[in-house]
Backbone as a ProteinNet text record, in pm:
[ID]
protein_1_A
[PRIMARY]
MRLYLTVRPEDVREAAPYHRELAHAAYHIGEESALLRRNLLVQTSGGLLVLSDRGAPPVEDPEGLAGALLRECGRRSYSGIVLDFEMPPRRDLSDLAAALGRSCAAGHRPLYLPEAYAKLTAHRIVIINTAVSGGSFEEHLREVISLYGGSQHIALDVQLLRMCFSLPAPTGLGEPLTPEKLDTLLHAQGPAVFFSRDLCARYFTCTRSGQAQFILFDDAGTLRQKLRLGQQLGVAAAFFQWPEISNIAPELFARS
[TERTIARY]
-2224.8	-2161.5	-2128.1	-2001.6	-1961.3	-1991.6	-2053.5	-2084.3	-1992.6	-1937.1	-1848.5	-1892.8	-1881.4	-1895.6	-1755.2	-1724.1	-1595.1	-1605.8	-1520.5	-1532.3	-1397.6	-1401.9	-1286	-1281.1	-1167.2	-1160.4	-1267.8	-1301.3	-1401.1	-1543.8	-1562.3	-1695.8	-1728	-1626.2	-1642.5	-1753.3	-1754.6	-1854.5	-1996.9	-2014.5	-2147.4	-2190.3	-2095.4	-2129.1	-2139.2	-2057.7	-2047.6	-2180.6	-2274.8	-2401.9	-2484.5	-2455.9	-2534.4	-2478	-2346	-2285.2	-2149.7	-2121.7	-2000.6	-1877.6	-1896.3	-1780.1	-1742.4	-1629.9	-1586.6	-1457.7	-1447.2	-1323.4	-1266.3	-1148.8	-1094.6	-1010.3	-1068.8	-1000.4	-913.8	-804.7	-719.8	-572.8	-540.2	-400.4	-361.1	-239.7	-186.2	-34.6	25	166.3	248.3	355.4	443.8	576.3	664.5	797.7	873.4	965.2	1050.1	967.6	855.5	768.8	713.7	691.6	638.9	487.3	434.5	290.8	246.6	159.5	110.6	-36.4	-78.8	-220.6	-267.9	-395.4	-459.3	-496.5	-540	-569.2	-686.3	-657.1	-759.3	-791.5	-911.7	-943.2	-849.3	-805.4	-710.7	-763.6	-893.8	-952.6	-986.8	-953.8	-986.9	-925.9	-1010.5	-965.4	-1066.2	-1016.5	-1103.4	-1146.9	-1205.7	-1246.4	-1133.9	-1125.8	-1028.3	-944.7	-823.3	-734.5	-753.8	-780.7	-798.7	-682	-608	-491.3	-524.9	-504.1	-530.4	-402	-417.8	-302.7	-302.3	-391.2	-397.9	-268.9	-207.7	-85.1	32	26.5	132	261.4	372.9	502.7	543.6	648.4	691.3	723	674.3	702.2	831	938.7	1069.3	1093.6	1018.4	1036.9	900.2	844.2	710.9	705.9	811.2	812.1	811.3	887.6	891.1	757.4	691.4	560.1	457	464.2	373.1	390.7	514.8	539.7	481.4	493.5	436.9	285.3	223.4	77.6	34	106.3	72.2	95.3	199	222.5	111.4	62.5	-47.6	-174.8	-194.3	-309.2	-298.9	-178.9	-160.7	-186.4	-139.4	-157.7	-304	-376.9	-516	-617.8	-570.2	-658.4	-745.1	-688.6	-758.9	-755.3	-867.4	-873.4	-824.4	-811.9	-768.4	-737.3	-701.6	-655.6	-735.1	-770.1	-837.3	-744.6	-714.1	-637.4	-736.3	-750.4	-839.6	-758.1	-722.4	-637.3	-724.9	-720.1	-805.2	-729.1	-598.5	-519	-491.7	-455.6	-415.4	-301.7	-298.3	-195.3	-53.3	28.5	170.5	251.9	372.3	455.8	483.9	514.3	549.6	429.5	309.4	190.5	150.6	178.1	154.8	246.4	371.5	465.3	417.7	362.2	309.1	191.1	99.6	-15.6	28.2	129	178.9	243	320.9	383.9	279.2	175	67.5	-8.2	-25.2	-91.5	-17.4	115.5	194.9	186.2	198	196.1	60.2	-46.8	-181.1	-213.8	-165.7	-187	-118.6	5.3	78.3	11	-49.4	-114.2	-262.2	-313.7	-456.7	-546.4	-507.4	-588.7	-642.5	-767.1	-818.2	-753.6	-730.3	-680.6	-782.9	-843	-943	-874.7	-893.8	-829	-913.8	-887.5	-967.4	-932.6	-1022.1	-1004.5	-873	-826.4	-704.7	-583.3	-590.8	-478.6	-508.6	-618.8	-667.3	-574.4	-498.5	-417.4	-280.2	-251.1	-117.5	-96.2	-204.3	-193.2	-317.9	-299	-413.9	-487.4	-417.2	-479.5	-538.5	-662.9	-727.8	-876.9	-946.5	-1090.3	-1108.7	-1166.5	-1174.6	-1300.1	-1281.1	-1391.6	-1460.5	-1592.1	-1671.1	-1773.6	-1778.6	-1873.6	-2015.1	-2112	-2250.8	-2327.9	-2270.2	-2342.7	-2342.3	-2419.1	-2427.1	-2544.4	-2518.6	-2623.3	-2671.3	-2623.7	-2668.8	-2665.3	-2743.8	-2746.2	-2819.9	-2763.9	-2824.7	-2724.8	-2765.5	-2677.3	-2642.1	-2740.5	-2712.6	-2616.1	-2634.9	-2543.4	-2402.9	-2393.4	-2262.6	-2194.2	-2270.3	-2214.4	-2170.3	-2250.9	-2214.6	-2089.5	-2074.9	-1956.8	-1829.7	-1832.8	-1710.8	-1680.9	-1783.9	-1762.3	-1688.8	-1732.3	-1665.9	-1524	-1506.7	-1376.6	-1272.1	-1313.5	-1215.9	-1218.8	-1276.1	-1259.6	-1354.4	-1470.6	-1570.5	-1614.9	-1733.8	-1793.1	-1714.4	-1634.7	-1554.5	-1442.8	-1419.3	-1315.2	-1373.4	-1500.8	-1567.6	-1622.7	-1605.5	-1669.7	-1739.1	-1847.5	-1923.9	-1888	-1858.5	-1848.8	-1986.8	-2067.8	-2208.5	-2217.9	-2237.6	-2243.9	-2383.7	-2422.6	-2551.7	-2539.9	-2611.6	-2615.1	-2712.3	-2666.9	-2753.6	-2708	-2781.7	-2740	-2856.7	-2825.4	-2923.1	-2877.7	-2968.5	-2939.3	-3032.7	-2975.7	-3057.1	-3096.4	-3225.9	-3278.3	-3289	-3256.5	-3199.2	-3054.4	-3007	-2871	-2789.5	-2746.5	-2678.4	-2546.6	-2478.5	-2349.3	-2365.6	-2483.1	-2503.2	-2437.6	-2385	-2317.9	-2416	-2411.3	-2499.4	-2421.5	-2495.8	-2436.4	-2463.3	-2357.6	-2380.1	-2461	-2548.7	-2629.6	-2587.5	-2581.4	-2558.6	-2688.5	-2680.7	-2804.4	-2901.8	-2846.9	-2931.6	-3005.3	-2935	-2999.5	-3107.8	-3080.8	-3182.2	-3304.7	-3284.7	-3397.8	-3478.3	-3407.6	-3475.8	-3563.6	-3510.3	-3587.7	-3710.5	-3693.1	-3805.5	-3916.3	-3877.6	-3978.5	-4041.1	-3959.2	-4010.5	-4098	-4058.6	-4129.2	-4243.2	-4231.2	-4332.9	-4359	-4253.3	-4272.1	-4322.5	-4373.9	-4401.2	-4267.5	-4230.4	-4101.1	-4122.4	-4037.1	-4049	-3921.4	-3931.4	-3817.6	-3774.2	-3644.6	-3588.6	-3532.6	-3592.1	-3541.7	-3403.4	-3377.7	-3246.6	-3135.4	-3158.4	-3053.8	-3058.6	-3165.4	-3184.6	-3175.8	-3243.7	-3241.8	-3377.2	-3403.4	-3527.6	-3501.9	-3611.4	-3595.9	-3725.7	-3711.5	-3826.3	-3782.7	-3878.7	-3849.6	-3910.3	-3849.4	-3900.5	-3851.2	-3898.7	-3856	-3804.7	-3682.5	-3623.8	-3573.3	-3617.5	-3577.4	-3602.9	-3718	-3756.1	-3683	-3596.3	-3517	-3570.5	-3602.8	-3647.7	-3528.4	-3549.8	-3441	-3486.5	-3390.2	-3410.7	-3323.3	-3383.8	-3311.4	-3307.1	-3188	-3167.1	-3101.8	-3156.5	-3099.6	-3123.3	-3041.3	-3053.2	-3110.2	-3170.3	-3208.5	-3183.8	-3226.2	-3201.2	-3261	-3380.2	-3446.3	-3370.7	-3317.3	-3244.7	-3109.6	-3047.7	-2921.7	-2944.5	-3054.9	-3086.1	-3109.4	-3172	-3193.1	-3058.6	-2964.3	-2833.3	-2758.6	-2769.9	-2708.7	-2769.4	-2901	-2969.4	-2921.1	-2905.1	-2856.7	-2713.2	-2630.6	-2493.1	-2487.6	-2573.9	-2580.1	-2621.1	-2719.7	-2766.1	-2655.9	-2570.4	-2462.2	-2336.4	-2337.3	-2224.3	-2109.8	-2136.2	-2031.5	-1975.6	-1844	-1775	-1807	-1815.7	-1828.5	-1890.4	-1933.4	-1984.8	-1943.1	-1908.9	-1863.6	-1959.4	-1995.7	-2069.5	-1976.7	-1982.4	-1903.5	-1988.8	-1947.2	-2030.7	-2074	-1986.4	-2033.6	-2145.4	-2143.8	-2243.1	-2378.5	-2378.1	-2505.4	-2550.7	-2483.5	-2516.3	-2662.4	-2719	-2857.6	-2960.9	-2918.8	-3013.1	-2970.9	-2872.8	-2826.2	-2939	-3035.2	-3143.2	-3224.8	-3231.3	-3307	-3224.6	-3091.8	-3005.1	-2964	-2947.7	-2897.3	-2987.3	-2998.6	-3070.8	-2975.7	-3009.8	-2922.8	-2912.8	-2788.7	-2767.6	-2750.5
810.2	684.1	686.5	654.3	645.4	504	492.9	363.2	339.7	217.7	182.1	50.8	44.8	-80	-132.1	-251.9	-312.5	-384.7	-343.7	-392.9	-441.6	-545.2	-586.3	-499.8	-493.2	-410.5	-444.9	-573.6	-614.3	-578.6	-536.9	-502.7	-354.1	-272.5	-128	-71.7	-105.7	-47.4	-85.2	-207.3	-253.1	-190.5	-176	-130.2	22.1	93.7	239.4	313.5	271.7	346	340	243.3	230.2	313	331.3	403.1	456.5	582.4	646.1	616.6	581.8	557.9	410	382.8	246.4	216.5	92.1	40.8	-58	-27.7	-100	-220.3	-340.7	-465	-509.5	-438.2	-462.4	-478.9	-481.4	-475	-597.9	-644.6	-755.3	-739.8	-829	-818.7	-914	-861.7	-943.2	-971.6	-1037.6	-1067.8	-938.3	-946.3	-833	-712.6	-742.1	-638.4	-542.1	-591.8	-507	-495.5	-379.1	-358	-387.5	-486.7	-525.2	-489.1	-457.4	-427.5	-493.3	-530.9	-583.9	-467.4	-499.7	-395.3	-308.5	-185.1	-87.7	-1.7	51.2	148.4	267.8	322.7	433.6	548.2	571.3	686.3	659	540.8	510.1	613.1	676	780.1	792.7	816.2	833.7	701.9	709.3	589.2	538.5	405.9	343.9	240.6	219.5	113.6	-7.7	-124.4	-248.5	-341.9	-379.5	-467.5	-606.4	-709.8	-848.6	-915.8	-1014.3	-1094.5	-1233.5	-1258.5	-1391.7	-1422.4	-1534.5	-1576.8	-1484.9	-1401.7	-1302.8	-1369.1	-1341	-1388.8	-1305.7	-1345.6	-1267.5	-1122.6	-1031.1	-888.8	-856.1	-839.2	-815	-667.1	-579.9	-435.7	-370.2	-385	-328.2	-176.8	-107	38.7	76.9	3.3	32.7	6.8	-103.6	-134.3	-31.9	8.9	112.5	240.7	275.4	393.7	380.9	261.2	239	252.1	203.3	214.8	361	439.2	581.6	656.4	620.6	686.4	652.2	528.4	489.9	565.9	587.2	667.8	808.7	864.3	997.6	1003.3	901.5	899.5	884.9	802.2	771.1	850.7	939	1019.5	931.5	816.8	735.2	806.2	802.9	871.8	785.1	653.3	566	426.7	337.2	202	100.3	-10	-123	-243.7	-303.2	-427.3	-543.7	-606.5	-721.9	-846.8	-863.7	-973.2	-1084	-1201.7	-1313.4	-1427	-1434.8	-1542.6	-1512.8	-1616.3	-1590.1	-1489	-1401.8	-1296.2	-1352.2	-1283.3	-1315.8	-1197.5	-1225.4	-1118.3	-1011.1	-1052.6	-954.1	-867.8	-928.6	-851.4	-761.9	-808.2	-723.8	-602	-622.4	-510	-412.7	-466	-379.5	-297.4	-362.3	-291	-180.2	-207.9	-106.5	10	-22.3	83	167.7	102.4	177.1	265.2	215.9	297.4	428.4	420.3	542.1	632.8	572.9	652.9	717.1	640	694.4	802.8	787.3	891	1020.5	1008.1	1127.6	1193.9	1112	1165.7	1191.6	1171	1193.3	1110.9	985.2	892.7	782.8	740.8	629.5	497.5	412.1	276.4	179.8	98.6	-0.9	-136.6	-208.2	-339.3	-435.6	-567.1	-667	-670.1	-730.2	-733.8	-798.2	-897.5	-967.7	-875	-761	-667	-538.4	-534.3	-409.2	-351.1	-433.3	-384.5	-333.1	-338.4	-303.2	-153.4	-79.6	63.8	132.3	249	324.4	393.8	418.9	486.9	381	342	240.9	244.4	190.3	166	16.1	-46.8	-193	-240.3	-337.7	-388.3	-503.9	-489.2	-586	-651.7	-784.7	-860	-845.3	-817.2	-801.6	-933.1	-1043.2	-1171	-1237.8	-1181.9	-1232.4	-1329.3	-1452.2	-1555	-1590.4	-1518	-1545.8	-1420.4	-1418.4	-1303.8	-1185.7	-1067.2	-943.8	-869.4	-833.5	-758.8	-623.5	-555.5	-424.5	-435.9	-535.6	-552.9	-584.2	-667.9	-700.4	-573.9	-490.7	-367.2	-273.6	-262.2	-175.4	-226.9	-358	-416.5	-383.9	-399.6	-372.5	-221.9	-139.5	5	40.4	-19.7	3.8	-52.3	-170.9	-237.4	-157.4	-95.5	-28.5	123.3	174.5	315.3	411.4	362.7	453.8	416.1	461.7	423.6	476.5	583.2	637	541.6	438.2	339.6	208.5	210.2	88.3	106.7	2.9	-5.6	-140.6	-145.3	-269	-337.7	-465	-549.4	-612	-554.7	-593.9	-720.3	-832.7	-961.9	-1020.9	-1091.3	-1159.9	-1289.8	-1294.2	-1413.9	-1515.3	-1639.2	-1749.8	-1875	-1914.6	-2027.3	-2120.9	-2249.8	-2353.1	-2420.9	-2426	-2490.3	-2609.4	-2727	-2843.9	-2837.9	-2854.6	-2839.4	-2973.9	-2975.7	-2863.9	-2837.7	-2717.3	-2680.5	-2644.4	-2744	-2716.5	-2641.9	-2661.6	-2594	-2454.7	-2424.3	-2294.6	-2282.6	-2393.6	-2390.8	-2429.1	-2356	-2382.9	-2412.4	-2450.3	-2481.2	-2364.1	-2305.9	-2197.9	-2247.6	-2163.7	-2196.4	-2110	-2169.8	-2091.6	-2018	-1911.9	-1845.1	-1940.2	-2034.7	-2129.2	-2222.3	-2269	-2357.9	-2284.6	-2159.5	-2082.6	-2060.4	-2024.4	-2004.4	-2132.9	-2246.3	-2374.7	-2403.5	-2378.3	-2401.3	-2310.6	-2184.9	-2090.9	-2130.7	-2174	-2211.7	-2347.7	-2441.4	-2576.5	-2582.2	-2507.7	-2515	-2414.5	-2301.5	-2196.6	-2157.4	-2132.4	-2114.2	-1974.8	-1962.1	-1830.6	-1774.9	-1658	-1597.5	-1485.2	-1483.1	-1385	-1299.9	-1187.7	-1098.2	-1101.1	-1124.7	-1122.6	-983.3	-912.4	-779.3	-788.6	-894.8	-909	-925.7	-1011.5	-1042.4	-954.2	-875.3	-795.5	-887.4	-1000.3	-1098.4	-1167.1	-1231	-1305.6	-1453.1	-1524.3	-1665.8	-1740.8	-1872.2	-1961.4	-2099.5	-2183.6	-2322.1	-2414.3	-2531	-2630	-2767.4	-2869.3	-3006.2	-3067.8	-3120.7	-3189.9	-3326.1	-3430.2	-3567.4	-3599.5	-3550.3	-3577	-3494.5	-3402	-3320.8	-3177.9	-3126.9	-2988.4	-2894.8	-2790.3	-2697.9	-2553.3	-2470	-2326.3	-2254.1	-2173.9	-2105.6	-1956.4	-1900.6	-1759.2	-1693.8	-1579.2	-1518.3	-1367.9	-1303.2	-1160.3	-1137.4	-1020.8	-973	-822.4	-754.2	-611	-536	-577.5	-510	-522.6	-641.7	-658.6	-587.7	-585	-511	-362.6	-310.8	-169.5	-145.3	-241.8	-229.3	-222.6	-306.5	-307.2	-177	-126.8	2.1	113.1	111	214.2	215.4	95.8	86.5	137.3	100.9	150.4	301.9	360.4	506	569.3	509.2	563.5	561	460.7	447	522.3	583.3	665.7	590.8	469.5	390.5	467.4	456.3	540.5	505	375.8	335.2	196.7	161.5	27.1	-13.8	-142.4	-196.5	-304.5	-294.5	-399.9	-464.2	-596.6	-667.4	-682.6	-619.7	-617.9	-755.9	-855.1	-985.4	-1044.6	-1014.4	-1072.6	-1003	-870.9	-796.8	-744.7	-785.2	-729.9	-753.5	-868.6	-898.6	-821.2	-761.2	-679.8	-533	-496.8	-357.9	-258.5	-288.1	-191.6	-163.2	-261.1	-241.1	-167.3	-171.2	-108.2	33.5	56.7	184.5	240	371.9	437.3	450.6	388.7	392.3	535.7	581.7	719.5	724.4
-1283.8	-1322	-1471.7	-1505.6	-1645.9	-1695.7	-1811.6	-1871.2	-1990.1	-1998.2	-2108.2	-2172.4	-2302.2	-2376.1	-2406.4	-2358.4	-2389.1	-2522.7	-2617.1	-2754.5	-2806.6	-2889.9	-2967.6	-3093.2	-3161	-3282.3	-3384.5	-3397.3	-3496.4	-3453.9	-3327.1	-3277.6	-3288.8	-3312.6	-3295	-3382.5	-3510.4	-3601.1	-3559.4	-3510.2	-3470.1	-3337.7	-3244.7	-3110	-3098.8	-3174.7	-3158.4	-3169.3	-3256.3	-3262.4	-3133.7	-3047.8	-2924.5	-2809.4	-2808.6	-2696.2	-2740.1	-2706.7	-2756.9	-2673	-2545	-2459.9	-2466.7	-2533	-2557.1	-2480.4	-2434.9	-2376.5	-2477.2	-2530.4	-2645.4	-2600.5	-2614.4	-2576.9	-2693.6	-2713.9	-2831.1	-2794.3	-2665.4	-2623.3	-2540.6	-2565.3	-2487	-2473.4	-2396.8	-2361.6	-2446.6	-2505.4	-2587.8	-2520	-2593.3	-2540.4	-2512.1	-2416	-2377.9	-2333.1	-2266	-2207.1	-2311.2	-2431.7	-2538.2	-2526.9	-2561.8	-2570.1	-2712.7	-2728.4	-2860.6	-2872.4	-2993.7	-3015.5	-3143.6	-3141.7	-3261.1	-3351.1	-3472.8	-3570.1	-3525.8	-3492.8	-3458.3	-3579.8	-3582.9	-3686.6	-3671.3	-3783.5	-3780.3	-3695.8	-3703.7	-3635.5	-3489.2	-3436.7	-3297.2	-3203.1	-3122.9	-3031.4	-2917.8	-2797.6	-2683	-2621.6	-2504	-2432.1	-2343.9	-2329.2	-2239.9	-2314	-2267.3	-2315.8	-2226.4	-2286.8	-2210.7	-2240.1	-2135.7	-2149	-2095.1	-2178.4	-2138.9	-2090.9	-2001.5	-1957.4	-2020.2	-2114.8	-2175.8	-2251.7	-2214.3	-2280.2	-2258.3	-2156.4	-2135.7	-2088.8	-2156.8	-2107.2	-1985.5	-1914.7	-1798.3	-1836.4	-1754.6	-1776	-1701.3	-1776	-1714.6	-1685.5	-1751.8	-1734.4	-1711.5	-1590.6	-1565.8	-1582	-1542.4	-1557.3	-1705.3	-1786.7	-1929.7	-1996	-1957.6	-2014.8	-1967.9	-1841.8	-1793.1	-1874.2	-1904.3	-1985.6	-2125.1	-2186	-2319.6	-2317.9	-2213	-2200.6	-2190.3	-2111.8	-2098.2	-2229.6	-2302.6	-2432.6	-2531.2	-2528.3	-2616	-2577.6	-2448.6	-2405.2	-2462.7	-2463.1	-2517.7	-2667.1	-2739.4	-2885	-2923.5	-2848.4	-2882.8	-2801.5	-2717.5	-2630.3	-2540.3	-2495.8	-2398.1	-2263.5	-2193.1	-2064.1	-1949.2	-1969.2	-1862	-1912.1	-1817.9	-1850.2	-1768.8	-1833.3	-1768.3	-1774	-1660.8	-1657.2	-1656.4	-1771.9	-1785.7	-1755.3	-1627.5	-1583.8	-1527	-1589.9	-1551.4	-1484.4	-1507.2	-1448.1	-1300.7	-1221.8	-1083.4	-1081.1	-980.4	-976.1	-985.2	-1064.4	-1076.8	-1027.1	-978.6	-923.6	-1029.4	-1151.5	-1253.8	-1292.2	-1298.1	-1330.1	-1213.2	-1092.3	-975	-978.5	-1018.1	-1030	-1138	-1246.7	-1352.3	-1300.3	-1227.1	-1172.7	-1078	-994.9	-902.5	-978	-1082.7	-1162.8	-1233.3	-1284	-1350.5	-1252.2	-1130.8	-1029.1	-1007.9	-1000.4	-981.7	-1104.7	-1223.7	-1346.4	-1370.2	-1347	-1368.9	-1267.1	-1144.9	-1044.2	-1086.8	-1136.8	-1179.7	-1299	-1387.4	-1506.8	-1491.6	-1370	-1340.8	-1432.9	-1454.3	-1533.5	-1442.6	-1459.8	-1379.7	-1421.5	-1324.4	-1348.1	-1291.6	-1378.1	-1337.4	-1332	-1222.1	-1210	-1127.9	-1141.3	-1068.1	-920.1	-842.6	-696.9	-654.6	-730.9	-692.6	-688.6	-756.7	-761.2	-684.5	-611	-552.5	-446.9	-377	-266.1	-309.2	-439.5	-486.2	-501.4	-514.6	-532.4	-476.6	-419.7	-368.6	-481.6	-593.6	-707.9	-800.5	-773.2	-856	-835.3	-935	-924.9	-942	-841.9	-836.7	-909.7	-999.3	-1080.9	-1007.9	-988	-912.7	-1004.8	-1003.7	-1085.2	-1027.9	-1114.1	-1067.2	-1062.5	-1109.8	-1115.4	-977.9	-886	-749	-739.2	-691.7	-689.7	-550	-447.8	-312.1	-226.8	-119.6	-30.8	-92.2	-74	-122.6	-209.3	-330.8	-419.6	-358.1	-300.3	-241.4	-124.6	-39.3	74.3	25.1	-78.3	-135.4	-186.5	-255	-309.8	-198.3	-94.9	17.4	88.8	97.5	161.9	84.9	-48.4	-125.4	-129.1	-127	-119.6	9	120.4	248.5	248	190	188.9	112.7	0.7	-85.1	-74.1	32.9	64.5	-1.2	-46.1	-99.9	-240.2	-277	-405.6	-524.1	-504.6	-615.3	-655.1	-573.5	-603.4	-658	-698.9	-743	-884.6	-966.5	-1097.6	-1107.8	-1183.9	-1199.6	-1331.1	-1323.3	-1442.2	-1459.3	-1546.9	-1558.6	-1642.8	-1575.1	-1643.1	-1632.3	-1737	-1737.8	-1657.5	-1548	-1463.3	-1521.8	-1537.8	-1581.6	-1506.6	-1401.9	-1319.9	-1292.5	-1286.1	-1252.4	-1122.8	-1023.6	-895.8	-878	-854.3	-823.2	-676.4	-648.9	-512.1	-440.9	-310.1	-234.6	-276.4	-251.5	-292.7	-169.2	-91.7	36	19.6	-93.3	-112.8	-171.1	-224.8	-288.1	-423.7	-474.8	-604.7	-714.5	-823.5	-935.5	-1062.6	-1164.7	-1295.2	-1389.7	-1448.4	-1544.7	-1664.1	-1713.8	-1830.1	-1948.8	-2066.2	-2186.3	-2220.8	-2300.5	-2342.5	-2410.5	-2488.6	-2560.7	-2463.7	-2359.6	-2262.4	-2184.3	-2148.8	-2077	-2164.3	-2290	-2381.5	-2398.5	-2407.4	-2422.5	-2301	-2180.8	-2058.8	-2052.7	-2088.4	-2082.7	-2179.3	-2298.7	-2397.8	-2368.2	-2320.3	-2294.9	-2170.4	-2065.5	-1937.9	-1927.9	-1997	-1985.3	-1841.5	-1763.3	-1618.5	-1583	-1460.1	-1402.6	-1354.2	-1405.2	-1373.2	-1272	-1167.7	-1060.5	-1053.3	-980.6	-962.4	-817.4	-793.4	-659	-630.8	-535.4	-499.9	-436.2	-361	-296.7	-399.4	-498.1	-595.4	-719.6	-734.2	-857.3	-979.2	-972.8	-1081.4	-1089.9	-1202.2	-1219.9	-1189.9	-1155.5	-1124.4	-1152.4	-1168.6	-1176.3	-1131.5	-1101.6	-1065.2	-1170.1	-1185.9	-1280.2	-1237	-1306.2	-1279.1	-1407.8	-1401.9	-1517.7	-1472.2	-1541.2	-1508.3	-1361.4	-1310.4	-1172.5	-1069.2	-1113	-1021.2	-1018.8	-898.8	-885.3	-904.8	-982.3	-1011.6	-996.5	-957.2	-938.3	-1040	-1125.2	-1232.6	-1201.9	-1198.4	-1168.4	-1289.8	-1334.9	-1456.9	-1461.5	-1542.6	-1569.6	-1708.4	-1726.2	-1858.7	-1859.8	-1964.9	-1974.5	-1856.1	-1812.6	-1701.5	-1570.9	-1540.6	-1414.6	-1419	-1537	-1547.7	-1522.6	-1573	-1547.6	-1398.6	-1330	-1185.4	-1112.5	-1152.1	-1086.9	-1114.2	-1235.2	-1266.3	-1182.8	-1169.9	-1093.8	-948.6	-890.1	-753	-744.3	-842.3	-844.5	-852.4	-934	-945	-812.2	-747.5	-619.6	-513.5	-520	-421.6	-462.9	-581.7	-624.4	-687.8	-740.1	-805.4	-925.3	-945.1	-1043.6	-1188.1	-1219.9	-1360.2	-1369.1	-1490.4	-1517.1	-1657.8	-1673.3	-1800.2	-1849.4	-1977.4	-2046	-2148.3	-2158.6	-2259.1	-2385	-2495.1	-2614.4	-2662.5	-2674.6	-2724.4	-2638.5	-2507.8	-2417.2	-2426.4	-2447.8	-2442.2	-2578.6	-2684.9	-2817.2	-2855.3	-2815	-2854.3	-2772.5	-2659.1	-2580.8	-2578.8	-2661.3	-2665.5	-2692.6	-2783.5	-2804.7	-2678.4	-2585.7	-2461.4	-2355.2	-2370.2	-2270.9	-2309.3	-2438.7	-2485.6	-2594.7	-2596.6	-2705.3	-2823.5	-2935.4	-3052.7	-3104.8	-3123.8	-3169.7	-3319.3
[MASK]
++++++++++++++++++++++++++++++++++++++++++++++++++++++++++++++++++++++++++++++++++++++++++++++++++++++++++++++++++++++++++++++++++++++++++++++++++++++++++++++++++++++++++++++++++++++++++++++++++++++++++++++++++++++++++++++++++++++++++++++++++++++++++++++++

């Protein structure tokens, strides 16, 4: 399994000592299908190119933009491309993903993309969120591996799960917790914390304002458990978002 730290240009100096394989979140789409990038260090080379769809205008020339992305990979020695697409799928972005699938296949470069775009090209590695709050994490992983044709077509988006469920929780929907709120609950309640083997996450129960609550969360230890399971199943890659895990990086990576 290849591990990547996804970093913004301003994060590179801080993150690089922890892990050498970086995914550079520095690229976005401009007018007239232009490829734009934020200020990268001159010496930036290797790792992956990460393209965002935030604020993207219509892509009128998907083949041209795909070509620009491949040329940037050549200039920077990027080994592959990550489509960090968060908006609902659009026809023009779907056309771009399909064009990139063809170009990356011809150039023998991996293309990582979200599930919403997975059916557009056979040459892709589908990014799966690890923040599973119900059922079994292993069963979920095995299902997506089967769905997308094998573990070599799967990558993990390793996210820190922090959810609060008011009991009973008939809908299974919880409230996301900020790191600060979770820390406050842990310190204020002093609860007994348990590990769920099914979810590969920690949990505890508490009472706030007379309401029973179930708190489910990840830490460095549970993330390592999820990685270990992914490795055992042959998953191709895993991504950590530097801003999210920077405070636990010493527990996840050996500083070089």
